[in-house]
């Protein structure tokens, strides 16, 4: 290796800068968080950035943004920038995860039980 030549470090800040095009965060109106579920609407296209193509290939079924970050071994901030770009281009769809069902009021349950006992 010549002087000044360096190996490309996959985890280097320079690589992450290149992947996101210099952006450090997703758009201000983005609703992405760790548990947002994303799913691909189409497959990768020719000339697409490799990381974006990987996201589309792995998201044929819904995955959370955190899962995608872990599978690609990329920081969340980088993944949210990429996913935002894919959402804006219509290649992906996102939705908040299904909220856990809330239990009905205990007074309502007791009233139903008493009503059933009177039958």
PDB file of C-alpha atoms in Angstrom:
ATOM      1  CA  UNK A   1       0.000   0.000   0.000  1.00  0.00           C
ATOM      2  CA  UNK A   2       1.355   3.412  -0.921  1.00  0.00           C
ATOM      3  CA  UNK A   3       1.690   6.213   1.556  1.00  0.00           C
ATOM      4  CA  UNK A   4      -1.615   8.072   1.871  1.00  0.00           C
ATOM      5  CA  UNK A   5      -3.670   5.069   0.710  1.00  0.00           C
ATOM      6  CA  UNK A   6      -6.049   3.817   3.330  1.00  0.00           C
ATOM      7  CA  UNK A   7      -8.362   0.864   3.510  1.00  0.00           C
ATOM      8  CA  UNK A   8     -12.064   1.751   3.319  1.00  0.00           C
ATOM      9  CA  UNK A   9     -13.485   1.385   6.812  1.00  0.00           C
ATOM     10  CA  UNK A  10     -17.109   0.231   6.603  1.00  0.00           C
ATOM     11  CA  UNK A  11     -17.961   2.004   9.865  1.00  0.00           C
ATOM     12  CA  UNK A  12     -16.145   5.232   9.151  1.00  0.00           C
ATOM     13  CA  UNK A  13     -17.932   8.579   9.339  1.00  0.00           C
ATOM     14  CA  UNK A  14     -16.888   9.220   5.737  1.00  0.00           C
ATOM     15  CA  UNK A  15     -18.766   6.147   4.518  1.00  0.00           C
ATOM     16  CA  UNK A  16     -21.875   7.132   6.458  1.00  0.00           C
ATOM     17  CA  UNK A  17     -21.612  10.651   5.022  1.00  0.00           C
ATOM     18  CA  UNK A  18     -21.474   9.210   1.498  1.00  0.00           C
ATOM     19  CA  UNK A  19     -24.440   6.886   2.116  1.00  0.00           C
ATOM     20  CA  UNK A  20     -26.707   9.720   3.294  1.00  0.00           C
ATOM     21  CA  UNK A  21     -25.444  12.327   0.852  1.00  0.00           C
ATOM     22  CA  UNK A  22     -24.246  14.447   3.744  1.00  0.00           C
ATOM     23  CA  UNK A  23     -27.572  14.539   5.554  1.00  0.00           C
ATOM     24  CA  UNK A  24     -27.401  13.746   9.244  1.00  0.00           C
ATOM     25  CA  UNK A  25     -31.092  13.346  10.022  1.00  0.00           C
ATOM     26  CA  UNK A  26     -34.363  12.563   8.341  1.00  0.00           C
ATOM     27  CA  UNK A  27     -36.748  15.335   7.314  1.00  0.00           C
ATOM     28  CA  UNK A  28     -38.392  17.423  10.013  1.00  0.00           C
ATOM     29  CA  UNK A  29     -41.872  16.119   9.222  1.00  0.00           C
ATOM     30  CA  UNK A  30     -40.776  12.485   9.357  1.00  0.00           C
ATOM     31  CA  UNK A  31     -42.766  10.245  11.661  1.00  0.00           C
ATOM     32  CA  UNK A  32     -40.200   7.443  11.723  1.00  0.00           C
ATOM     33  CA  UNK A  33     -39.093   6.010  15.030  1.00  0.00           C
ATOM     34  CA  UNK A  34     -37.606   2.713  16.196  1.00  0.00           C
ATOM     35  CA  UNK A  35     -40.853   0.763  15.982  1.00  0.00           C
ATOM     36  CA  UNK A  36     -42.300   2.205  12.774  1.00  0.00           C
ATOM     37  CA  UNK A  37     -43.049  -0.687  10.426  1.00  0.00           C
ATOM     38  CA  UNK A  38     -41.930  -0.375   6.825  1.00  0.00           C
ATOM     39  CA  UNK A  39     -42.682  -2.556   3.812  1.00  0.00           C
ATOM     40  CA  UNK A  40     -41.475  -2.335   0.216  1.00  0.00           C
ATOM     41  CA  UNK A  41     -43.965  -1.501  -2.537  1.00  0.00           C
ATOM     42  CA  UNK A  42     -41.496  -2.385  -5.285  1.00  0.00           C
ATOM     43  CA  UNK A  43     -38.120  -3.952  -5.769  1.00  0.00           C
ATOM     44  CA  UNK A  44     -34.794  -2.241  -6.265  1.00  0.00           C
ATOM     45  CA  UNK A  45     -34.067  -0.550  -9.587  1.00  0.00           C
ATOM     46  CA  UNK A  46     -30.882  -0.396 -11.627  1.00  0.00           C
ATOM     47  CA  UNK A  47     -28.410   2.179 -10.391  1.00  0.00           C
ATOM     48  CA  UNK A  48     -29.962   2.370  -6.934  1.00  0.00           C
ATOM     49  CA  UNK A  49     -27.707   2.905  -3.943  1.00  0.00           C
ATOM     50  CA  UNK A  50     -26.726  -0.550  -2.551  1.00  0.00           C
ATOM     51  CA  UNK A  51     -27.985   0.170   0.972  1.00  0.00           C
ATOM     52  CA  UNK A  52     -31.364   1.397  -0.313  1.00  0.00           C
ATOM     53  CA  UNK A  53     -31.635  -1.672  -2.547  1.00  0.00           C
ATOM     54  CA  UNK A  54     -30.877  -3.885   0.470  1.00  0.00           C
ATOM     55  CA  UNK A  55     -33.652  -2.206   2.452  1.00  0.00           C
ATOM     56  CA  UNK A  56     -36.163  -2.843  -0.339  1.00  0.00           C
ATOM     57  CA  UNK A  57     -35.104  -6.486  -0.666  1.00  0.00           C
ATOM     58  CA  UNK A  58     -35.336  -7.206   3.059  1.00  0.00           C
ATOM     59  CA  UNK A  59     -38.662  -5.402   3.540  1.00  0.00           C
ATOM     60  CA  UNK A  60     -40.838  -7.646   1.369  1.00  0.00           C
ATOM     61  CA  UNK A  61     -42.698  -8.228   4.653  1.00  0.00           C
ATOM     62  CA  UNK A  62     -43.014  -5.550   7.353  1.00  0.00           C
ATOM     63  CA  UNK A  63     -39.957  -4.833   9.476  1.00  0.00           C
ATOM     64  CA  UNK A  64     -39.355  -2.151  12.065  1.00  0.00           C
ATOM     65  CA  UNK A  65     -36.811   0.573  11.385  1.00  0.00           C
ATOM     66  CA  UNK A  66     -34.769  -0.776  14.309  1.00  0.00           C
ATOM     67  CA  UNK A  67     -34.654  -4.248  12.725  1.00  0.00           C
ATOM     68  CA  UNK A  68     -33.478  -2.823   9.410  1.00  0.00           C
ATOM     69  CA  UNK A  69     -30.791  -0.839  11.235  1.00  0.00           C
ATOM     70  CA  UNK A  70     -29.607  -3.990  13.016  1.00  0.00           C
ATOM     71  CA  UNK A  71     -29.620  -6.178   9.885  1.00  0.00           C
ATOM     72  CA  UNK A  72     -27.657  -3.619   7.862  1.00  0.00           C
ATOM     73  CA  UNK A  73     -25.385  -2.796  10.807  1.00  0.00           C
ATOM     74  CA  UNK A  74     -25.959   0.914  10.170  1.00  0.00           C
ATOM     75  CA  UNK A  75     -26.834   3.645  12.688  1.00  0.00           C
ATOM     76  CA  UNK A  76     -30.513   4.543  13.059  1.00  0.00           C
ATOM     77  CA  UNK A  77     -29.873   8.050  11.766  1.00  0.00           C
ATOM     78  CA  UNK A  78     -28.510   6.674   8.480  1.00  0.00           C
ATOM     79  CA  UNK A  79     -31.355   4.183   8.085  1.00  0.00           C
ATOM     80  CA  UNK A  80     -34.024   6.826   8.737  1.00  0.00           C
ATOM     81  CA  UNK A  81     -32.514   9.059   6.028  1.00  0.00           C
ATOM     82  CA  UNK A  82     -32.545   6.171   3.547  1.00  0.00           C
ATOM     83  CA  UNK A  83     -36.058   5.068   4.488  1.00  0.00           C
ATOM     84  CA  UNK A  84     -37.325   8.653   4.235  1.00  0.00           C
ATOM     85  CA  UNK A  85     -35.935   8.817   0.697  1.00  0.00           C
ATOM     86  CA  UNK A  86     -37.619   5.518  -0.207  1.00  0.00           C
ATOM     87  CA  UNK A  87     -40.919   6.678   1.302  1.00  0.00           C
ATOM     88  CA  UNK A  88     -40.739   9.963  -0.623  1.00  0.00           C
ATOM     89  CA  UNK A  89     -40.144   8.089  -3.887  1.00  0.00           C
ATOM     90  CA  UNK A  90     -43.132   5.808  -3.251  1.00  0.00           C
ATOM     91  CA  UNK A  91     -41.023   2.656  -3.118  1.00  0.00           C
ATOM     92  CA  UNK A  92     -41.967   1.984   0.516  1.00  0.00           C
ATOM     93  CA  UNK A  93     -44.937   2.291   2.818  1.00  0.00           C
ATOM     94  CA  UNK A  94     -44.768   2.897   6.552  1.00  0.00           C
ATOM     95  CA  UNK A  95     -47.186   2.653   9.436  1.00  0.00           C
ATOM     96  CA  UNK A  96     -47.094   2.880  13.164  1.00  0.00           C
ATOM     97  CA  UNK A  97     -47.144  -0.498  14.882  1.00  0.00           C
ATOM     98  CA  UNK A  98     -50.455  -1.834  16.057  1.00  0.00           C
ATOM     99  CA  UNK A  99     -51.077  -0.509  19.534  1.00  0.00           C
ATOM    100  CA  UNK A 100     -51.521  -3.032  22.287  1.00  0.00           C
ATOM    101  CA  UNK A 101     -55.165  -3.603  23.075  1.00  0.00           C
ATOM    102  CA  UNK A 102     -56.273  -1.707  26.121  1.00  0.00           C
ATOM    103  CA  UNK A 103     -58.304  -3.539  28.700  1.00  0.00           C
ATOM    104  CA  UNK A 104     -61.814  -2.272  29.257  1.00  0.00           C
ATOM    105  CA  UNK A 105     -62.683  -0.576  32.503  1.00  0.00           C
ATOM    106  CA  UNK A 106     -62.864  -3.081  35.390  1.00  0.00           C
ATOM    107  CA  UNK A 107     -66.225  -1.615  36.484  1.00  0.00           C
ATOM    108  CA  UNK A 108     -67.645  -2.532  33.058  1.00  0.00           C
ATOM    109  CA  UNK A 109     -66.321  -6.088  33.338  1.00  0.00           C
ATOM    110  CA  UNK A 110     -67.833  -6.448  36.823  1.00  0.00           C
ATOM    111  CA  UNK A 111     -71.183  -5.117  35.594  1.00  0.00           C
ATOM    112  CA  UNK A 112     -71.226  -7.642  32.756  1.00  0.00           C
ATOM    113  CA  UNK A 113     -70.359 -10.496  35.133  1.00  0.00           C
ATOM    114  CA  UNK A 114     -73.141  -9.470  37.571  1.00  0.00           C
ATOM    115  CA  UNK A 115     -75.584  -9.176  34.678  1.00  0.00           C
ATOM    116  CA  UNK A 116     -74.682 -12.655  33.425  1.00  0.00           C
ATOM    117  CA  UNK A 117     -75.041 -14.103  36.942  1.00  0.00           C
ATOM    118  CA  UNK A 118     -78.591 -12.728  37.190  1.00  0.00           C
ATOM    119  CA  UNK A 119     -79.670 -14.573  34.072  1.00  0.00           C
TER     120      UNK A 119
END
